[in-house]
């Protein structure tokens, strides 16, 4: 079992920045592909960004490309999401997720951290 805990959420003004962290523990592999997702009120959960096990491959949703950066520190079993130039529409609960390989669905999810961007 893999346990994921997100942190770093909060309230920020539009144009500001936040860095989310996702710490993994339990039966973890430092090289699990991981991703960030978000869910705004009354909306479906949506993909934000993902990163390969080695950290060499990343993907972003068009809505965050150029503003958000995903990274990982495998020595610390932690994945980060640096969010810059935040907009009110980025307001959501942000979840990190992990999967055993790149070819399966995400199996492990954190409890989420709230990000609120005021205009």
Backbone as a printed PyTorch tensor [residue, N CA C, xyz], in Angstrom:
tensor([[[  0.8390,  -1.1840,   0.0000],
         [  0.0000,   0.0000,   0.0000],
         [  0.8800,   1.2420,   0.0000]],

        [[  0.4790,   2.2350,  -0.7900],
         [  1.1970,   3.5030,  -0.8710],
         [  0.3190,   4.5820,  -0.2530]],

        [[  0.9110,   5.3570,   0.6160],
         [  0.1910,   6.4410,   1.2810],
         [  0.7330,   7.7700,   0.7720]],

        [[ -0.1680,   8.6340,   0.2800],
         [  0.2380,   9.9160,  -0.2750],
         [ -0.3640,  11.0490,   0.5560]],

        [[  0.4420,  12.0300,   0.8900],
         [ -0.0270,  13.1700,   1.6770],
         [  0.3860,  14.4620,   0.9780]],

        [[ -0.6170,  15.2500,   0.6020],
         [ -0.3520,  16.5340,  -0.0320],
         [ -0.2560,  17.6390,   1.0200]],

        [[  0.4890,  18.6610,   0.6950],
         [  0.5800,  19.8420,   1.5550],
         [  0.9250,  21.0350,   0.6930]],

        [[  0.7960,  22.2350,   1.2780],
         [  1.1820,  23.4430,   0.5670],
         [  0.0450,  24.2630,   0.0090]],

        [[ -1.1690,  23.7640,   0.1370],
         [ -2.3000,  24.5260,  -0.3590],
         [ -2.5660,  25.7480,   0.5150]],

        [[ -3.4650,  26.6120,   0.0530],
         [ -3.8110,  27.7820,   0.8280],
         [ -4.5270,  28.8110,  -0.0030]],

        [[ -4.6130,  29.9980,   0.5480],
         [ -5.2750,  31.1290,  -0.1110],
         [ -4.2140,  32.0770,  -0.6520]],

        [[ -4.3510,  32.4430,  -1.9130],
         [ -3.3780,  33.3360,  -2.5410],
         [ -4.1130,  34.2590,  -3.4930]],

        [[ -3.5690,  35.4430,  -3.6940],
         [ -4.1770,  36.3810,  -4.6420],
         [ -3.8170,  36.0000,  -6.0690]],

        [[ -4.6490,  36.4040,  -6.9830],
         [ -4.3640,  36.1690,  -8.3970],
         [ -3.0040,  36.7480,  -8.7550]],

        [[ -2.2440,  35.9790,  -9.5160],
         [ -0.8930,  36.3650,  -9.8860],
         [  0.1680,  35.8230,  -8.9450]],

        [[ -0.2630,  35.2860,  -7.8230],
         [  0.6670,  34.7560,  -6.8460],
         [  1.1110,  33.3440,  -7.1610]],

        [[  1.8740,  32.7700,  -6.2290],
         [  2.4520,  31.4410,  -6.4180],
         [  2.2340,  30.5720,  -5.1880]],

        [[  2.1980,  29.2890,  -5.4180],
         [  2.1710,  28.2890,  -4.3610],
         [  2.9760,  27.0960,  -4.8340]],

        [[  3.5290,  26.3580,  -3.8860],
         [  4.1810,  25.0880,  -4.2230],
         [  3.5350,  23.9880,  -3.4110]],

        [[  2.9680,  23.0320,  -4.1150],
         [  2.3790,  21.8670,  -3.4730],
         [  3.4230,  20.7600,  -3.3760]],

        [[  3.3280,  19.9950,  -2.3140],
         [  4.1890,  18.8280,  -2.1360],
         [  3.3260,  17.5970,  -1.9370]],

        [[  3.8390,  16.4690,  -2.3600],
         [  3.1640,  15.1920,  -2.1690],
         [  4.2090,  14.2030,  -1.6840]],

        [[  4.0940,  13.8210,  -0.4250],
         [  5.0320,  12.8830,   0.1640],
         [  4.4530,  11.4830,   0.1360]],

        [[  5.2420,  10.5420,  -0.3590],
         [  4.8130,   9.1480,  -0.4450],
         [  5.4680,   8.3220,   0.6430]],

        [[  4.7100,   7.3950,   1.1970],
         [  5.2520,   6.4860,   2.2010],
         [  4.5660,   5.1370,   2.0490]],

        [[  5.0200,   4.1850,   2.8380],
         [  4.4710,   2.8490,   2.7410],
         [  5.2820,   2.0300,   1.7690]],

        [[  4.6130,   1.1180,   1.0710],
         [  5.3060,   0.2670,   0.1060],
         [  5.5000,   1.0790,  -1.1680]],

        [[  6.4890,   1.9360,  -1.1450],
         [  6.6700,   2.8640,  -2.2500],
         [  7.8430,   2.4690,  -3.1220]],

        [[  7.7560,   2.8980,  -4.3220],
         [  8.9060,   2.8620,  -5.2010],
         [  9.2060,   4.2940,  -5.5960]],

        [[ 10.4440,   4.6620,  -5.4930],
         [ 10.8040,   6.0280,  -5.8550],
         [ 10.5440,   6.3080,  -7.3200]],

        [[ 10.3280,   5.2720,  -8.1020],
         [ 10.1970,   5.4530,  -9.5430],
         [  8.7830,   5.2360, -10.0640]],

        [[  7.7930,   5.3140,  -9.1920],
         [  6.4100,   5.2600,  -9.6550],
         [  6.0900,   6.5300, -10.4340]],

        [[  5.4640,   6.4300, -11.5960],
         [  4.9370,   7.6340, -12.2480],
         [  3.9140,   8.2960, -11.3350]],

        [[  3.9090,   9.6180, -11.3240],
         [  2.9870,  10.3260, -10.4470],
         [  2.3610,  11.4930, -11.1800]],

        [[  1.2260,  11.9180, -10.6650],
         [  0.5160,  13.0070, -11.3030],
         [ -0.2060,  13.8870, -10.3060]],

        [[ -0.5970,  15.0410, -10.7890],
         [ -1.4420,  15.9620, -10.0390],
         [ -2.7620,  16.1390, -10.7870]],

        [[ -3.8420,  16.1270, -10.0370],
         [ -5.1780,  16.3490, -10.5650],
         [ -5.8510,  17.4000,  -9.6980]],

        [[ -6.9420,  17.9440, -10.1910],
         [ -7.6790,  18.9170,  -9.3850],
         [ -9.1730,  18.7820,  -9.6550]],

        [[ -9.9420,  19.1950,  -8.6580],
         [-11.3930,  19.1760,  -8.7890],
         [-11.9710,  20.4430,  -8.1850]],

        [[-12.5930,  21.2240,  -9.0280],
         [-13.2590,  22.4420,  -8.5960],
         [-14.7040,  22.1100,  -8.2180]],

        [[-15.3310,  22.9670,  -7.4260],
         [-16.7310,  22.7150,  -7.0380],
         [-17.6250,  22.5260,  -8.2670]],

        [[-18.4180,  21.4990,  -8.2250],
         [-19.4090,  21.1940,  -9.2660],
         [-18.7700,  20.8540, -10.6120]],

        [[-17.5030,  20.4660, -10.5840],
         [-16.8310,  20.0690, -11.8210],
         [-16.2050,  18.6960, -11.6500]],

        [[-15.9230,  18.0730, -12.7800],
         [-15.2520,  16.7830, -12.7580],
         [-13.7710,  16.9740, -12.4040]],

        [[-13.1970,  15.9310, -11.8390],
         [-11.7570,  15.9630, -11.5890],
         [-11.0240,  16.0130, -12.9170]],

        [[ -9.9800,  16.8240, -12.9920],
         [ -9.2490,  16.9690, -14.2410],
         [ -7.7500,  16.8120, -14.0240]],

        [[ -7.1060,  16.3640, -15.0570],
         [ -5.6550,  16.1970, -15.0630],
         [ -4.9730,  17.5540, -15.0550]],

        [[ -3.8860,  17.6550, -14.2940],
         [ -3.0960,  18.8770, -14.2670],
         [ -1.7050,  18.6360, -14.8580]],

        [[ -0.9960,  17.6520, -14.3170],
         [  0.3610,  17.3830, -14.7800],
         [  0.7730,  15.9940, -14.3190]],

        [[  1.7250,  15.4020, -15.0460],
         [  2.2930,  14.1410, -14.5730],
         [  3.7840,  14.1080, -14.8600]],

        [[  4.4400,  13.1420, -14.2150],
         [  5.8960,  13.0410, -14.3340],
         [  6.2830,  11.5820, -14.3000]],

        [[  7.2300,  11.2100, -15.1290],
         [  7.6890,   9.8320, -15.1850],
         [  8.4900,   9.4790, -13.9360]],

        [[  8.7490,   8.1930, -13.7770],
         [  9.4630,   7.7410, -12.6030],
         [ 10.8370,   8.3700, -12.4430]],

        [[ 11.5150,   8.5750, -13.5440],
         [ 12.8530,   9.1710, -13.4850],
         [ 12.8000,  10.6870, -13.4240]],

        [[ 11.6380,  11.2370, -13.7310],
         [ 11.5070,  12.6940, -13.7650],
         [ 11.8290,  13.3060, -15.1080]],

        [[ 12.2000,  12.4800, -16.0650],
         [ 12.6310,  13.0110, -17.3410],
         [ 11.5260,  13.3650, -18.3090]],

        [[ 10.3310,  12.8750, -18.0530],
         [  9.2070,  13.1310, -18.9510],
         [  8.0660,  13.7440, -18.1470]],

        [[  7.5650,  14.8600, -18.6280],
         [  6.4450,  15.5240, -17.9730],
         [  5.3810,  15.8980, -19.0010]],

        [[  4.1560,  16.0010, -18.5350],
         [  3.0520,  16.4300, -19.3710],
         [  2.2080,  17.4140, -18.5640]],

        [[  1.5740,  18.3360, -19.2710],
         [  0.7520,  19.3470, -18.6110],
         [ -0.5590,  19.5350, -19.3520]],

        [[ -1.5810,  19.8720, -18.5980],
         [ -2.8250,  20.3080, -19.2180],
         [ -2.5840,  21.6550, -19.8920]],

        [[ -3.2780,  21.8980, -20.9690],
         [ -3.0900,  23.1580, -21.6890],
         [ -3.3620,  24.3620, -20.7940]],

        [[ -4.2940,  24.2110, -19.8720],
         [ -4.6940,  25.3300, -19.0300],
         [ -3.6040,  25.7800, -18.0540]],

        [[ -2.6160,  24.9180, -17.8070],
         [ -1.5710,  25.2700, -16.8380],
         [ -0.1940,  25.3420, -17.4790]],

        [[ -0.0950,  24.9710, -18.7370],
         [  1.2000,  24.9380, -19.4030],
         [  1.8420,  26.3210, -19.3780]],

        [[  3.1140,  26.3690, -19.0000],
         [  3.8310,  27.6360, -18.9150],
         [  3.7060,  28.3240, -17.5710]],

        [[  2.7750,  27.8500, -16.7340],
         [  2.5900,  28.4520, -15.4030],
         [  2.9390,  27.4760, -14.2840]],

        [[  2.6620,  26.2040, -14.4920],
         [  2.9120,  25.1740, -13.4750],
         [  4.1110,  24.3240, -13.8820]],

        [[  4.8440,  23.8510, -12.8730],
         [  5.9760,  22.9560, -13.1200],
         [  5.9170,  21.7980, -12.1350]],

        [[  5.9210,  20.5840, -12.6630],
         [  5.9660,  19.3960, -11.8210],
         [  7.4000,  18.9060, -11.7450]],

        [[  7.7890,  18.4440, -10.5700],
         [  9.1340,  17.9150, -10.3830],
         [  9.0830,  16.8650,  -9.2770]],

        [[ 10.1840,  16.1570,  -9.1170],
         [ 10.2110,  15.1410,  -8.0720],
         [ 11.6140,  15.0080,  -7.5070]],

        [[ 11.6600,  14.5900,  -6.2530],
         [ 12.9230,  14.2790,  -5.5730],
         [ 12.7830,  12.8400,  -5.1050]],

        [[ 13.3240,  11.9160,  -5.8490],
         [ 13.1450,  10.5030,  -5.5320],
         [ 13.8330,  10.1010,  -4.2300]],

        [[ 14.8580,  10.8070,  -3.8530],
         [ 15.5260,  10.5080,  -2.5800],
         [ 14.6020,  10.8070,  -1.3990]],

        [[ 13.6780,  11.7320,  -1.6090],
         [ 12.7410,  12.1080,  -0.5460],
         [ 11.3450,  11.5370,  -0.7850]],

        [[ 11.1710,  10.7660,  -1.8580],
         [  9.8440,  10.2250,  -2.2010],
         [  8.7920,  11.3290,  -2.2340]],

        [[  9.1440,  12.4340,  -2.8620],
         [  8.2610,  13.5960,  -2.8770],
         [  8.1430,  14.1520,  -4.2910]],

        [[  6.9180,  14.5260,  -4.6330],
         [  6.6420,  15.1950,  -5.9040],
         [  6.1250,  16.5900,  -5.5990]],

        [[  6.4970,  17.5310,  -6.4400],
         [  6.1320,  18.9230,  -6.2220],
         [  5.3220,  19.4560,  -7.4060]],

        [[  4.5300,  20.4710,  -7.1200],
         [  3.8520,  21.2060,  -8.1790],
         [  4.0280,  22.6880,  -7.8760]],

        [[  4.9220,  23.3190,  -8.6200],
         [  5.1260,  24.7560,  -8.4830],
         [  4.0940,  25.4620,  -9.3530]],

        [[  3.2960,  26.3080,  -8.7350],
         [  2.2190,  26.9930,  -9.4360],
         [  2.4720,  28.4930,  -9.4020]],

        [[  2.6880,  29.0710, -10.5660],
         [  2.9340,  30.5080, -10.6870],
         [  1.8050,  31.1540, -11.4790]],

        [[  1.7420,  32.4730, -11.3920],
         [  0.7190,  33.2370, -12.1260],
         [ -0.6700,  32.6420, -11.9260]],

        [[ -1.0030,  32.3840, -10.6900],
         [ -2.2700,  31.7200, -10.3900],
         [ -3.4590,  32.5820, -10.7650]],

        [[ -4.5160,  31.9120, -11.2070],
         [ -5.7500,  32.5660, -11.6220],
         [ -6.9050,  32.0680, -10.7590]],

        [[ -7.9630,  32.8430, -10.6390],
         [ -9.1200,  32.3590,  -9.8650],
         [ -9.6380,  31.0170, -10.3590]],

        [[ -9.5360,  30.7490, -11.6330],
         [-10.0170,  29.4690, -12.1670],
         [ -9.1320,  28.2830, -11.7870]],

        [[ -8.0000,  28.5590, -11.1400],
         [ -7.1750,  27.4720, -10.6150],
         [ -7.6690,  26.9920,  -9.2530]],

        [[ -8.6520,  27.6740,  -8.6980],
         [ -9.2080,  27.2870,  -7.4120],
         [ -9.7970,  25.8840,  -7.4900]],

        [[ -9.3420,  25.0060,  -6.6030],
         [ -9.7820,  23.6130,  -6.6190],
         [ -9.1100,  22.8750,  -5.4700]],

        [[ -9.5570,  21.6520,  -5.2470],
         [ -8.8230,  20.7220,  -4.3960],
         [ -7.8440,  19.9880,  -5.3020]],

        [[ -6.5900,  19.9910,  -4.9210],
         [ -5.5380,  19.3680,  -5.7150],
         [ -5.1490,  18.0380,  -5.0840]],

        [[ -5.0980,  17.0140,  -5.9290],
         [ -4.7820,  15.6670,  -5.4900],
         [ -3.5270,  15.1730,  -6.2000]],

        [[ -2.6830,  14.4740,  -5.4790],
         [ -1.6090,  13.7690,  -6.1580],
         [ -1.9760,  12.2900,  -6.2400]],

        [[ -1.3950,  11.6260,  -7.2000],
         [ -1.7010,  10.2330,  -7.4440],
         [ -0.4470,   9.5200,  -7.9180]],

        [[ -0.4160,   8.2160,  -7.6860],
         [  0.7220,   7.4030,  -8.0990],
         [  0.2220,   6.1290,  -8.7570]],

        [[  1.0220,   5.5920,  -9.6600],
         [  0.6980,   4.3150, -10.2770],
         [  1.9600,   3.5000, -10.4220]],

        [[  1.7620,   2.2010, -10.5600],
         [  2.9040,   1.2930, -10.5400],
         [  3.7150,   1.3960, -11.8200]],

        [[  3.0290,   1.5370, -12.9420],
         [  3.7190,   1.7060, -14.2080],
         [  2.9930,   2.7670, -15.0260]],

        [[  3.6030,   3.1610, -16.1040],
         [  3.0120,   4.1910, -16.9570],
         [  1.8210,   3.6790, -17.7490]],

        [[  1.5970,   2.3590, -17.7450],
         [  0.5910,   1.7860, -18.6340],
         [ -0.6870,   1.3670, -17.9240]],

        [[ -0.8330,   1.7450, -16.6780],
         [ -2.0340,   1.4070, -15.9230],
         [ -2.6440,   2.6820, -15.3580]],

        [[ -3.8350,   2.5510, -14.8110],
         [ -4.4860,   3.6830, -14.1810],
         [ -3.8170,   4.0060, -12.8470]],

        [[ -4.0730,   5.2030, -12.3670],
         [ -3.5690,   5.5780, -11.0550],
         [ -4.2680,   4.7460,  -9.9850]],

        [[ -3.4500,   4.1710,  -9.0980],
         [ -3.9780,   3.2810,  -8.0720],
         [ -4.0540,   3.9420,  -6.7070]],

        [[ -3.2070,   4.9190,  -6.4810],
         [ -3.0760,   5.5170,  -5.1580],
         [ -3.3440,   7.0240,  -5.2420]],

        [[ -4.1210,   7.5110,  -4.2820],
         [ -4.5160,   8.9180,  -4.2590],
         [ -4.3300,   9.5050,  -2.8660]],

        [[ -3.9500,  10.7810,  -2.8480],
         [ -3.8980,  11.4940,  -1.5870],
         [ -5.2600,  12.0340,  -1.1980]],

        [[ -5.3080,  12.7010,  -0.0690],
         [ -6.5750,  13.2110,   0.4440],
         [ -6.9180,  14.5810,  -0.1310]],

        [[ -5.9540,  15.2140,  -0.7700],
         [ -6.1980,  16.5000,  -1.4010],
         [ -5.8200,  17.6860,  -0.5290]],

        [[ -5.4920,  18.7840,  -1.1930],
         [ -5.1950,  20.0310,  -0.5010],
         [ -5.9000,  21.1690,  -1.2450]],

        [[ -6.5200,  22.0520,  -0.4950],
         [ -7.3200,  23.1230,  -1.0940],
         [ -6.4360,  24.2780,  -1.5450]],

        [[ -6.6510,  24.7050,  -2.7660],
         [ -6.0060,  25.9060,  -3.3010],
         [ -7.1110,  26.8830,  -3.6630]],

        [[ -7.0440,  28.0750,  -3.1030],
         [ -8.0340,  29.1090,  -3.3900],
         [ -7.3160,  30.3520,  -3.8850]],

        [[ -7.7060,  30.8190,  -5.0580],
         [ -7.0880,  31.9970,  -5.6600],
         [ -8.1330,  33.1000,  -5.7080]],

        [[ -7.8620,  34.1800,  -5.0190],
         [ -8.8130,  35.2930,  -4.9860],
         [ -8.5020,  36.3000,  -6.0860]],

        [[ -9.5350,  36.9400,  -6.5880],
         [ -9.3500,  37.9060,  -7.6780],
         [ -9.1070,  39.3040,  -7.1360]]])
